[in-house]
Coordinates of C-alpha atoms in Angstrom, one line a residue:
M1 CA 25.8 -63.0 40.4
S2 CA 28.7 -61.3 42.0
S3 CA 27.9 -59.3 45.0
A4 CA 30.5 -56.4 43.4
A5 CA 27.9 -55.9 40.1
P6 CA 26.5 -52.3 39.7
T7 CA 23.0 -51.8 40.8
A8 CA 20.5 -49.9 38.0
P9 CA 21.2 -46.8 39.1
D10 CA 24.8 -47.0 39.7
A11 CA 24.9 -48.7 36.3
A12 CA 23.9 -46.3 33.9
P13 CA 23.3 -42.6 35.9
D14 CA 22.6 -40.9 32.4
Q15 CA 19.9 -42.9 31.4
V16 CA 18.1 -41.5 34.8
F17 CA 18.5 -38.2 33.4
R18 CA 17.1 -39.0 30.0
L19 CA 14.3 -40.8 32.0
D20 CA 13.7 -37.9 33.7
D21 CA 13.4 -35.7 30.3
Q22 CA 11.2 -38.0 28.6
V23 CA 9.0 -37.8 31.8
I24 CA 9.0 -34.0 31.8
R25 CA 8.9 -33.8 27.9
R26 CA 5.8 -35.9 27.8
P27 CA 3.2 -34.0 29.3
R28 CA 4.5 -30.8 27.3
A29 CA 3.8 -33.1 24.3
V30 CA 0.6 -34.2 25.1
R31 CA -0.5 -30.8 26.3
L32 CA 0.4 -29.0 23.0
L33 CA -1.4 -32.2 21.0
A34 CA -4.5 -31.5 23.5
A35 CA -4.6 -27.8 22.8
V36 CA -4.1 -28.1 18.9
R37 CA -7.0 -31.1 18.7
S38 CA -9.6 -28.7 21.2
H39 CA -8.7 -25.9 18.5
R40 CA -8.4 -27.7 15.4
T41 CA -11.7 -26.3 14.0
D42 CA -10.1 -22.6 15.1
L43 CA -6.7 -23.4 13.2
L44 CA -8.7 -25.2 10.4
I45 CA -10.9 -21.8 9.6
V46 CA -7.4 -19.6 9.8
V47 CA -5.7 -22.0 7.4
V48 CA -8.4 -21.4 5.1
W49 CA -8.5 -17.7 5.4
V50 CA -5.1 -17.5 4.5
A51 CA -5.5 -19.9 1.5
L52 CA -8.1 -17.4 0.3
A53 CA -5.9 -14.2 1.1
G54 CA -3.0 -16.0 -1.1
W55 CA -5.3 -17.1 -4.0
L56 CA -6.8 -13.4 -4.1
T57 CA -3.1 -11.9 -4.0
H58 CA -1.5 -15.1 -6.2
G59 CA -1.2 -12.6 -9.1
L60 CA 1.9 -10.6 -7.1
W61 CA 3.6 -13.2 -5.8
P62 CA 5.4 -14.9 -9.0
D63 CA 7.5 -11.9 -8.8
P64 CA 6.4 -8.9 -6.3
A65 CA 9.1 -6.7 -8.0
G66 CA 7.9 -7.3 -11.7
R67 CA 4.2 -7.2 -10.8
T68 CA 1.6 -4.6 -9.8
L69 CA -1.8 -4.0 -8.8
A70 CA -3.5 -3.5 -12.8
L71 CA -6.3 -1.5 -11.4
N72 CA -4.4 1.0 -8.8
P73 CA -0.4 0.9 -9.5
E74 CA 0.0 4.2 -8.9
D75 CA -0.8 3.9 -5.1
Q76 CA 1.2 0.3 -5.4
A77 CA 4.1 2.6 -6.0
L78 CA 3.6 4.8 -3.0
Y79 CA 3.0 2.6 -0.6
E80 CA 6.4 0.5 -1.6
W81 CA 8.0 4.0 -1.1
F82 CA 6.2 4.3 2.3
L83 CA 7.4 1.0 3.2
A84 CA 11.2 1.3 2.5
V85 CA 11.4 4.7 4.3
D86 CA 9.9 2.6 7.5
A87 CA 12.0 0.4 7.1
R88 CA 15.0 2.5 7.6
A89 CA 13.8 3.0 11.1
L90 CA 15.9 -0.4 11.5
L91 CA 18.8 1.9 11.0
G92 CA 18.2 4.7 12.8
D93 CA 17.1 6.9 10.0
F94 CA 14.0 7.5 10.4
H95 CA 11.8 11.0 11.1
L96 CA 8.2 11.9 10.7
L97 CA 9.7 14.5 8.2
T98 CA 11.5 13.1 5.6
D99 CA 13.7 14.2 3.3
R100 CA 13.7 11.5 0.8
L101 CA 11.2 13.0 -1.1
N102 CA 10.1 16.7 -2.5
A103 CA 13.3 17.7 -1.6
P104 CA 14.0 20.3 -0.8
D105 CA 10.9 20.6 1.9
G106 CA 10.2 16.9 2.4
V107 CA 7.2 14.9 3.4
N108 CA 5.3 15.2 6.5
L109 CA 4.5 11.1 7.0
M110 CA 1.7 11.9 9.7
A111 CA 0.1 14.4 7.1
N112 CA -0.4 11.2 4.3
T113 CA -1.8 8.0 4.6
T114 CA 1.6 6.1 5.7
V115 CA 1.7 2.7 7.5
I116 CA 4.4 3.5 9.5
A117 CA 3.8 0.4 12.1
L118 CA 3.2 -1.9 9.3
G119 CA 6.8 -0.5 7.9
V120 CA 8.6 -0.6 10.8
V121 CA 7.5 -4.1 12.0
C122 CA 7.9 -5.7 8.7
A123 CA 11.3 -4.0 8.3
P124 CA 13.5 -6.8 8.0
V125 CA 11.2 -8.3 5.5
T126 CA 11.6 -4.7 3.4
L127 CA 15.3 -4.6 3.8
L128 CA 16.0 -8.6 2.7
L129 CA 13.6 -9.3 -0.2
G130 CA 12.6 -5.3 -0.4
A131 CA 9.4 -3.3 -0.5
P132 CA 7.3 -5.2 -3.3
T133 CA 7.6 -8.6 -1.1
T134 CA 6.7 -6.5 1.8
F135 CA 3.5 -4.9 0.3
A136 CA 2.6 -8.4 -1.8
L137 CA 2.6 -9.7 2.1
L138 CA 0.7 -7.3 3.3
A139 CA -1.8 -7.1 1.2
A140 CA -2.7 -10.7 1.7
A141 CA -2.0 -10.8 5.7
N142 CA -4.7 -7.9 6.2
L143 CA -7.4 -9.8 4.8
A144 CA -6.6 -13.1 6.7
G145 CA -6.0 -11.1 9.8
T146 CA -9.4 -8.5 9.7
A147 CA -11.4 -11.9 9.6
L148 CA -9.4 -13.9 12.1
A149 CA -9.5 -10.9 14.5
W150 CA -13.5 -10.4 14.1
Y151 CA -14.2 -14.4 14.2
L152 CA -12.3 -14.1 17.6
L153 CA -14.3 -11.3 18.8
F154 CA -17.7 -13.0 17.5
H155 CA -16.9 -16.6 18.8
R156 CA -15.1 -15.4 22.3
T157 CA -17.0 -12.2 23.1
L158 CA -20.6 -12.6 22.0
R159 CA -20.0 -16.7 22.6
A160 CA -21.4 -17.4 19.0
H161 CA -21.0 -20.8 17.4
R162 CA -18.1 -21.0 15.2
L163 CA -20.1 -21.3 12.3
A164 CA -22.0 -18.3 12.7
A165 CA -18.4 -16.8 13.6
A166 CA -16.6 -17.9 10.8
L167 CA -19.4 -16.4 8.4
G168 CA -19.1 -13.1 10.3
G169 CA -15.3 -13.2 10.1
G170 CA -15.2 -14.2 6.6
L171 CA -17.5 -11.0 5.3
C172 CA -15.6 -8.9 7.8
G173 CA -12.4 -9.9 6.1
F174 CA -13.6 -10.6 2.3
G175 CA -16.2 -8.3 2.0
P176 CA -16.7 -6.2 -1.3
G177 CA -15.4 -3.0 0.4
M178 CA -12.3 -4.7 1.5
I179 CA -11.4 -6.4 -1.7
S180 CA -11.8 -3.3 -3.5
Q181 CA -9.3 -1.5 -1.0
S182 CA -6.9 -4.0 -1.4
N183 CA -6.3 -2.4 -4.2
S184 CA -3.0 -0.8 -3.1
H185 CA -5.1 0.5 0.1
L186 CA -2.8 -0.8 2.7
H187 CA -3.9 1.6 5.3
M188 CA -7.8 0.6 4.9
T189 CA -7.6 -3.1 4.9
A190 CA -5.5 -3.2 7.9
Q191 CA -8.5 -3.5 10.2
W192 CA -7.4 -6.7 12.5
L193 CA -6.9 -3.9 15.4
V194 CA -10.6 -2.7 15.3
P195 CA -12.0 -6.1 16.7
L196 CA -9.5 -5.5 19.7
I197 CA -10.6 -1.9 20.2
V198 CA -14.2 -3.0 20.3
W199 CA -13.3 -5.8 22.8
L200 CA -11.7 -3.4 24.9
V201 CA -14.4 -0.9 24.9
V202 CA -17.1 -3.7 25.8
R203 CA -14.5 -4.8 28.5
L204 CA -14.1 -1.9 30.3
L205 CA -18.2 -1.4 30.0
R206 CA -18.6 -4.2 31.3
A207 CA -15.9 -4.0 34.3
S208 CA -17.7 -0.3 34.8
D209 CA -21.1 -1.8 35.2
P210 CA -21.5 -2.2 39.5
G211 CA -24.6 -4.4 39.0
P212 CA -28.5 -4.0 40.2
T213 CA -28.3 -2.9 43.5
T214 CA -29.8 -6.1 45.9
P215 CA -30.5 -5.6 49.3
D216 CA -28.2 -7.1 52.1
E217 CA -28.9 -9.2 55.4
T218 CA -29.8 -6.0 57.0
G219 CA -32.5 -4.9 54.1
R220 CA -29.6 -2.2 52.9
A221 CA -29.3 -2.0 48.8
R222 CA -25.9 -2.8 47.8
S223 CA -24.5 -3.7 44.7
V224 CA -21.2 -5.6 43.6
G225 CA -19.4 -2.5 42.6
P226 CA -17.3 -2.0 39.4
D227 CA -14.1 -4.1 38.8
R228 CA -11.6 -0.8 38.8
R229 CA -8.5 -3.2 38.5
R230 CA -10.0 -4.5 35.0
M231 CA -11.5 -0.8 33.9
I232 CA -7.6 -0.1 34.5
S233 CA -6.2 -2.6 33.0
S234 CA -9.0 -2.0 29.8
A235 CA -8.2 1.7 29.5
V236 CA -4.6 1.1 29.2
G237 CA -5.2 -1.5 27.0
L238 CA -7.3 0.7 24.7
A239 CA -5.1 3.7 24.3
A240 CA -2.2 1.1 23.4
A241 CA -4.4 -0.2 20.8
V242 CA -5.4 3.5 19.7
T243 CA -2.3 4.6 19.4
A244 CA -0.7 1.5 17.5
Q245 CA -3.9 2.3 15.0
V246 CA -3.1 6.0 14.5
F247 CA 0.4 4.7 12.7
I248 CA -1.6 2.1 10.7
G249 CA -4.2 4.0 9.6
E250 CA -6.3 7.1 11.1
E251 CA -9.1 6.9 8.6
V252 CA -10.3 3.5 10.1
L253 CA -10.1 4.5 13.5
F254 CA -12.0 7.7 12.9
L255 CA -14.9 5.1 11.0
S256 CA -14.8 2.7 13.9
A257 CA -15.0 5.5 16.6
L258 CA -17.9 7.1 15.1
T259 CA -19.5 3.8 14.6
L260 CA -19.2 3.0 18.2
L261 CA -20.4 6.4 19.3
V262 CA -23.6 6.0 17.5
M263 CA -23.7 2.3 19.0
A264 CA -23.1 3.2 22.1
I265 CA -25.8 6.2 22.4
S266 CA -28.6 3.5 20.9
Y267 CA -27.6 0.9 23.2
A268 CA -27.7 3.5 26.3
V269 CA -31.1 4.5 25.0
A270 CA -32.3 1.0 24.9
D271 CA -30.9 0.1 28.5
R272 CA -31.2 2.7 30.2
D273 CA -30.5 1.2 33.8
L274 CA -27.2 0.0 32.2
A275 CA -26.3 3.4 31.5
R276 CA -27.4 5.1 34.6
R277 CA -25.3 2.3 36.8
A278 CA -21.9 2.0 34.3
L279 CA -22.0 5.6 32.6
P280 CA -19.4 7.3 35.7
G281 CA -16.9 5.0 35.4
F282 CA -17.1 4.0 31.7
V283 CA -16.6 7.4 30.7
G284 CA -13.9 7.8 33.6
G285 CA -12.2 4.9 31.9
L286 CA -12.4 6.4 28.5
A287 CA -10.9 9.6 29.9
I288 CA -7.9 7.7 31.3
A289 CA -7.5 6.1 27.7
A290 CA -7.7 9.6 25.9
G291 CA -5.1 10.9 28.4
L292 CA -2.6 7.8 28.2
A293 CA -2.9 7.9 24.3
L294 CA -2.3 11.5 24.2
L295 CA 1.0 10.9 26.0
V296 CA 2.2 9.1 23.0
L297 CA 0.0 10.9 19.8
G298 CA 0.3 14.6 21.4
Y299 CA 3.2 15.4 19.5
P300 CA 2.7 13.3 16.3
L301 CA -0.6 14.5 15.8
W302 CA 0.4 18.2 16.4
F303 CA 3.2 17.4 13.9
Q304 CA 0.5 16.2 11.4
F305 CA -1.7 19.1 11.8
A306 CA 0.5 22.0 12.4
G307 CA 4.1 21.0 11.8
P308 CA 6.3 21.6 8.9
Q309 CA 4.9 20.2 5.3
G310 CA 1.5 19.3 7.7
V311 CA -2.1 20.1 6.4
A312 CA -5.3 20.8 8.6
D313 CA -8.1 19.8 6.2
G314 CA -8.9 17.3 3.6
M315 CA -8.1 17.5 -0.2
F316 CA -10.8 15.4 -1.6
S317 CA -14.7 17.0 -3.0
P318 CA -16.9 15.1 -0.4
A319 CA -19.6 15.7 -3.3
Y320 CA -17.2 13.6 -5.6
F321 CA -16.6 10.8 -3.3
S322 CA -19.9 10.2 -2.5
A323 CA -21.7 6.8 -2.6
D324 CA -24.2 6.3 -5.1
L325 CA -27.5 4.9 -3.4
G326 CA -27.7 2.9 -6.0
S327 CA -24.6 1.2 -5.3
W328 CA -25.8 -0.5 -2.2
W329 CA -27.9 -3.1 -3.9
A330 CA -25.6 -3.7 -6.7
V331 CA -22.6 -6.2 -6.6
S332 CA -19.3 -5.4 -6.8
P333 CA -17.3 -6.3 -10.2
L334 CA -14.9 -7.7 -8.0
S335 CA -17.2 -10.8 -6.9
I336 CA -18.2 -13.3 -8.8
A337 CA -21.7 -12.2 -9.7
G338 CA -20.7 -8.8 -10.5
S339 CA -20.5 -7.0 -13.6
D340 CA -18.4 -4.2 -14.9
E341 CA -21.6 -2.3 -15.6
A342 CA -21.7 -1.4 -11.9
S343 CA -18.1 0.1 -11.8
R344 CA -20.1 3.5 -13.2
L345 CA -21.5 3.7 -9.5
T346 CA -18.3 4.6 -7.8
T347 CA -15.4 6.9 -8.7
G348 CA -13.1 3.8 -9.1
P349 CA -12.2 -0.1 -8.4
A350 CA -10.6 0.9 -5.2
E351 CA -14.0 2.6 -3.9
Y352 CA -16.5 -0.4 -4.2
N353 CA -17.4 -0.2 -0.5
T354 CA -20.9 0.3 -0.5
F355 CA -21.5 -2.9 -3.0
L356 CA -23.5 -5.3 -0.4
G357 CA -26.0 -6.6 -3.5
W358 CA -29.7 -6.9 -2.6
P359 CA -29.4 -10.5 -1.6
L360 CA -27.5 -10.1 1.6
L361 CA -29.3 -6.8 2.2
L362 CA -32.3 -8.4 2.1
V363 CA -31.2 -11.5 4.3
T364 CA -29.7 -8.9 6.8
A365 CA -32.9 -7.2 7.5
A366 CA -34.6 -10.6 7.9
C367 CA -32.1 -11.7 10.5
A368 CA -32.5 -8.5 12.1
V369 CA -36.1 -8.7 12.4
W370 CA -35.7 -12.4 13.2
A371 CA -32.9 -11.9 15.9
G372 CA -35.6 -10.5 18.3
R373 CA -35.9 -7.1 20.3
R374 CA -32.2 -7.4 21.4
R375 CA -30.3 -4.4 22.4
L376 CA -27.3 -5.1 20.4
V377 CA -29.7 -6.0 17.3
L378 CA -31.2 -2.2 17.8
A379 CA -27.8 -0.6 17.9
C380 CA -26.3 -2.3 14.9
V381 CA -29.7 -1.6 13.0
V382 CA -29.6 2.4 13.9
A383 CA -25.6 2.4 13.5
A384 CA -26.0 0.9 9.8
L385 CA -28.6 3.3 8.9
V386 CA -26.7 6.4 10.2
M387 CA -23.4 5.1 8.7
G388 CA -24.7 4.5 5.2
A389 CA -27.0 7.2 5.2
L390 CA -23.5 9.5 5.8
S391 CA -21.9 7.4 2.8
L392 CA -24.1 9.1 0.4
G393 CA -22.1 12.4 0.6
P394 CA -23.8 16.0 0.9
E395 CA -26.1 15.5 -1.9
V396 CA -27.7 12.1 -2.7
V397 CA -26.8 10.5 -5.9
L398 CA -28.7 7.9 -7.3
G399 CA -27.6 5.7 -10.8
G400 CA -25.0 8.7 -11.6
T401 CA -27.4 11.4 -11.1
R402 CA -27.4 13.7 -8.7
T403 CA -31.2 14.2 -7.1
A404 CA -30.8 17.9 -5.3
L405 CA -31.6 16.1 -2.0
P406 CA -29.4 17.0 0.9
G407 CA -27.5 14.0 2.3
P408 CA -27.1 13.7 6.0
Y409 CA -23.0 14.2 5.4
A410 CA -24.3 17.7 4.8
L411 CA -24.4 18.5 8.7
L412 CA -21.1 17.1 9.3
A413 CA -19.1 18.6 6.2
G414 CA -16.6 21.3 7.1
L415 CA -16.2 19.9 10.7
P416 CA -12.1 19.1 11.6
V417 CA -11.0 15.9 10.9
V418 CA -14.4 15.1 9.1
D419 CA -13.3 16.4 5.9
G420 CA -10.2 14.3 5.6
A421 CA -12.6 11.1 5.4
L422 CA -14.3 10.1 2.3
P423 CA -18.2 9.8 2.3
M424 CA -18.0 7.0 0.4
R425 CA -15.8 4.8 3.1
F426 CA -18.0 5.2 6.0
G427 CA -20.0 2.3 3.8
L428 CA -16.9 0.3 5.0
A429 CA -18.3 0.8 8.4
L430 CA -21.2 -1.8 7.3
L431 CA -19.4 -4.7 6.8
P432 CA -18.8 -5.5 10.7
I433 CA -22.3 -4.0 11.5
V434 CA -24.0 -6.3 8.8
A435 CA -21.7 -9.3 9.9
T436 CA -22.8 -8.8 13.3
L437 CA -26.4 -9.3 12.9
L438 CA -25.8 -12.3 10.5
V439 CA -23.7 -14.0 13.2
L440 CA -26.6 -13.4 15.7
A441 CA -29.2 -15.1 13.6
V442 CA -27.1 -17.8 12.8
D443 CA -25.9 -18.2 16.5
R444 CA -29.8 -18.3 17.6
A445 CA -30.8 -20.3 14.6
L446 CA -27.9 -23.3 15.3
R447 CA -28.8 -23.1 19.0
G448 CA -32.4 -23.8 18.6
T449 CA -34.4 -26.4 16.4
G450 CA -36.7 -26.8 14.0
R451 CA -36.6 -25.8 10.3
A452 CA -34.8 -22.5 11.2
R453 CA -32.0 -24.4 12.3
R454 CA -31.1 -25.0 8.4
L455 CA -33.0 -22.5 6.7
V456 CA -31.0 -19.4 8.4
P457 CA -27.8 -20.5 8.1
L458 CA -28.7 -21.4 4.2
A459 CA -29.9 -18.2 3.6
V460 CA -26.9 -16.4 5.1
V461 CA -24.5 -18.6 2.8
A462 CA -26.9 -17.9 -0.3
A463 CA -27.0 -14.2 0.3
L464 CA -23.0 -14.0 0.9
L465 CA -22.4 -16.3 -2.6
P466 CA -22.9 -13.3 -4.8
I467 CA -20.4 -11.2 -3.3
F468 CA -17.4 -14.0 -2.6
P469 CA -14.4 -12.4 -4.4
T470 CA -12.1 -13.0 -7.1
P471 CA -8.6 -12.4 -7.4
L472 CA -7.5 -9.0 -7.6
P473 CA -6.4 -8.4 -11.4
T474 CA -2.5 -7.9 -11.9
A475 CA 0.0 -7.0 -14.8
E476 CA 3.5 -7.0 -15.3
R477 CA 5.4 -3.6 -14.9
P478 CA 9.1 -2.8 -16.2
A479 CA 11.6 -3.7 -13.8
V480 CA 13.8 -1.2 -12.0
P481 CA 16.8 0.0 -13.9
E482 CA 19.8 -2.2 -13.1
F483 CA 21.8 1.4 -12.4
I484 CA 19.5 1.0 -9.1
T485 CA 19.1 -2.7 -8.6
G486 CA 22.8 -3.2 -9.0
G487 CA 23.5 -0.1 -6.5
H488 CA 25.8 1.8 -9.0
W489 CA 23.8 5.2 -7.8
R490 CA 26.4 5.6 -5.3
Q491 CA 28.5 6.4 -7.9
C492 CA 27.0 9.7 -8.9
V493 CA 25.1 10.4 -5.6
R494 CA 26.3 9.8 -1.6
P495 CA 24.0 8.2 0.4
G496 CA 20.9 10.5 1.8
G497 CA 21.6 12.8 -1.0
V498 CA 19.4 13.8 -3.7
L499 CA 19.0 11.9 -7.4
V500 CA 16.8 13.2 -10.1
P501 CA 15.3 10.8 -12.0
V502 CA 14.1 11.8 -15.8
P503 CA 11.3 12.6 -16.2
L504 CA 10.6 13.5 -12.0
P505 CA 7.5 11.7 -10.3
T506 CA 4.2 12.9 -10.3
P507 CA 1.4 12.0 -8.8
K508 CA -0.3 10.3 -11.9
E509 CA 2.9 8.7 -12.7
P510 CA 5.3 8.0 -9.6
W511 CA 7.2 5.0 -11.3
P512 CA 10.5 6.8 -10.4
M513 CA 9.4 6.1 -6.7
R514 CA 10.3 2.6 -7.7
W515 CA 13.8 3.6 -8.0
A516 CA 14.1 4.8 -4.0
A517 CA 12.0 1.9 -3.0
A518 CA 14.4 -0.5 -4.4
A519 CA 17.2 1.3 -2.9
D520 CA 15.7 1.0 0.4
A521 CA 15.2 5.0 0.1
G522 CA 18.6 5.5 0.1
F523 CA 18.2 8.6 -1.6
G524 CA 16.0 11.8 -2.0
L525 CA 14.1 12.8 -5.0
P526 CA 12.7 16.1 -5.9
E527 CA 8.8 16.6 -6.3
G528 CA 6.8 13.3 -6.4
F529 CA 3.4 11.4 -5.3
F530 CA 2.5 12.6 -1.5
I531 CA -0.1 15.0 -0.1
G532 CA 1.5 18.5 1.2
P533 CA 0.8 22.1 1.6
Y534 CA 0.6 23.4 -1.9
G535 CA -3.0 24.4 -2.0
R536 CA -4.3 27.7 -2.4
R537 CA -3.2 29.5 0.9
G538 CA -1.5 26.7 1.9
T539 CA -3.9 24.1 1.7
A540 CA -3.7 20.1 0.9
A541 CA -3.0 19.2 -2.4
M542 CA -1.4 16.3 -4.2
G543 CA 2.2 16.8 -5.2
T544 CA 3.9 20.1 -5.5
F545 CA 5.0 22.5 -8.1
K546 CA 7.0 22.1 -10.7
Q547 CA 10.3 23.5 -11.4
P548 CA 10.8 25.0 -14.8
T549 CA 13.2 22.6 -15.9
S550 CA 11.4 19.9 -14.2
A551 CA 8.4 20.7 -16.9
L552 CA 10.1 21.2 -19.6
L553 CA 11.3 17.6 -19.3
A554 CA 8.2 16.6 -18.7
D555 CA 6.7 17.8 -21.9
V556 CA 9.8 16.0 -23.9
A557 CA 8.6 12.6 -22.2
R558 CA 5.4 13.5 -23.6
R559 CA 5.9 14.3 -27.0
G560 CA 9.5 13.6 -27.8
D561 CA 10.0 17.0 -29.2
Q562 CA 13.6 18.6 -28.8
P563 CA 13.3 22.2 -27.3
A564 CA 15.3 24.9 -28.3
I565 CA 18.0 25.3 -25.8
G566 CA 19.7 28.6 -24.5
D567 CA 21.7 30.3 -22.1
E568 CA 18.4 31.2 -20.0
Q569 CA 17.7 27.3 -20.2
R570 CA 20.8 26.2 -19.1
R571 CA 21.2 29.1 -15.9
Q572 CA 17.5 27.7 -15.1
A573 CA 18.6 24.2 -15.0
A574 CA 21.7 24.8 -12.8
R575 CA 19.6 27.4 -10.4
D576 CA 16.8 24.2 -10.3
V577 CA 19.4 21.3 -9.4
D578 CA 20.5 23.8 -6.9
F579 CA 17.3 24.4 -5.4
W580 CA 16.7 20.7 -5.1
G581 CA 20.0 20.2 -3.4
A582 CA 20.9 17.6 -6.1
S583 CA 24.2 15.9 -7.2
C584 CA 23.1 13.7 -10.1
V585 CA 20.8 13.8 -12.9
A586 CA 20.0 10.2 -14.3
L587 CA 17.8 9.0 -17.2
A588 CA 17.2 5.2 -18.0
D589 CA 17.3 3.2 -20.9
D590 CA 13.6 2.6 -21.0
A591 CA 12.6 6.3 -20.3
P592 CA 9.8 7.6 -22.8
H593 CA 11.3 9.2 -25.6
A594 CA 14.7 8.6 -24.1
D595 CA 16.7 9.7 -27.1
S596 CA 15.3 13.2 -26.8
L597 CA 15.5 13.3 -23.5
R598 CA 19.1 12.6 -23.3
A599 CA 20.1 15.1 -26.1
T600 CA 17.9 17.8 -24.3
L601 CA 19.6 17.1 -21.1
E602 CA 23.5 17.4 -22.6
Q603 CA 22.4 20.5 -24.0
L604 CA 21.6 21.6 -20.5
Y605 CA 24.1 19.7 -18.9
G606 CA 26.8 18.8 -20.8
P607 CA 27.9 15.1 -21.8
A608 CA 27.1 12.3 -19.9
T609 CA 28.5 9.2 -18.4
R610 CA 26.9 5.9 -18.9
I611 CA 26.4 3.8 -15.8
A612 CA 25.2 0.4 -16.3
D613 CA 21.9 0.6 -18.0
A614 CA 21.7 4.8 -17.4
W615 CA 23.2 7.7 -18.5
I616 CA 24.0 10.3 -15.6
W617 CA 24.8 13.7 -15.4
R618 CA 27.3 14.8 -12.3
V619 CA 25.8 18.4 -11.3

């Protein structure tokens, strides 16, 4: 061997770097693999929930733009429009008072059940794939995300067994009320921030507790003292979570806050020592959270109630939207053991909020008794009774018949904010409350011995089986005209201008709003489906007043008759398009009684121009 032969390091220096990289990478890979293995049960649960959510909404997925939720297509059209408007924030074109509907007055987005935060976050999906795809994605994601969030709260905060936490999380995410609200009510099913809010409240309470006083070496009474650092971080986190939830769904936040208030009072009564020790710090932390949240929410909330096109009251009758007492032990028609006969106990398929079924009610009551005299159990029972009673509305209804018995809700009727919540939706609060009681019972059983170890989980599973959800019914819907999807609308209205679709959108028939959604809200529409101050004395109402020309065209679309058109009608038609600020009137081929509408429009605005699959009049 020659003495000049290179040594190993000199012979292949690049190999040294490759070996070093492998040494560095291997621990990372090992740590990642170890993390996956340690959380494989959690990951499996997530996969199951995502698959279940996808299966429940699978009717939308073959063609989101061409499919609709059959039980509530009107609200789906509304929320797709909301998502399209929200997505414009990515383009720097977003305002709380949007001019893309109800021209020329516009629509106050804060006064409507918009999901602004979700729309902004999902803006890339909306702009790339369309609002219907975003809607279908959120319909599924809200179910799985809510289940996961509650599972983490039960498992990490309550330290519950994974099986117990999974059962509870599954009920919270896929219970009858959640499945029912999935019929186009994205603002009600986006509840995955609620467990975070609960956790932050619990964390703040624990940090505020200085602990019991104990004597030191000198005999003086001392306590550990509150953890001020955790108190501040909890308050800041709570402010952030509450702020985000306001821009997702205020009604969910209201129901959560009321439920937590009832539970907190009940817990304080049961544990007066804890209340005495922690109350000052806890209230101070809540005040900090409220103050920080108001720094961000002050203007949007003012805008909602007192700003342009804002409303300060609710528009729905509490007496009409009250839960039937018999609905509590009925099974939802959207569950495997449900029947269509039960649908008479509520106002519609999107409001099966109280349909827990008698098996689950009985098992929950038994679990509450068996779980023992725990303070949390007492707080859950009290909250369940209060929220359940409030869901009955101002007058108790049983089997569709009004009993003339006043309900506890009558004590709250007329209060600010309360009027904006439907009484029957108070029943949604019972899903996490019931889930908590079941989790506590199953966890106790699994950690014990004897017959209860098997009987309690089996009883809970048996009670949950009848309310296992079935896929949401879907149906085909007409395609949006190629005049819109092909971008031809730009030939008759500038971006941001006003296009008048014929017939115009209404709350009962908002279909032309799909045109705007398909065009990423690139143009505005007159009238439409929204909440605005068009009731008596400026109170909240659905939609707005129809202009004479709009009413005339709606009558033609409904009956097919051609009205007599004279100079007065033509002058009124000109005044109406001037009022709307419109530059184009469009009639698609698939409009009802399209021939009659075209003949009427030609008498009003003159000869039409053909573009793609629509007739247009430049006005």
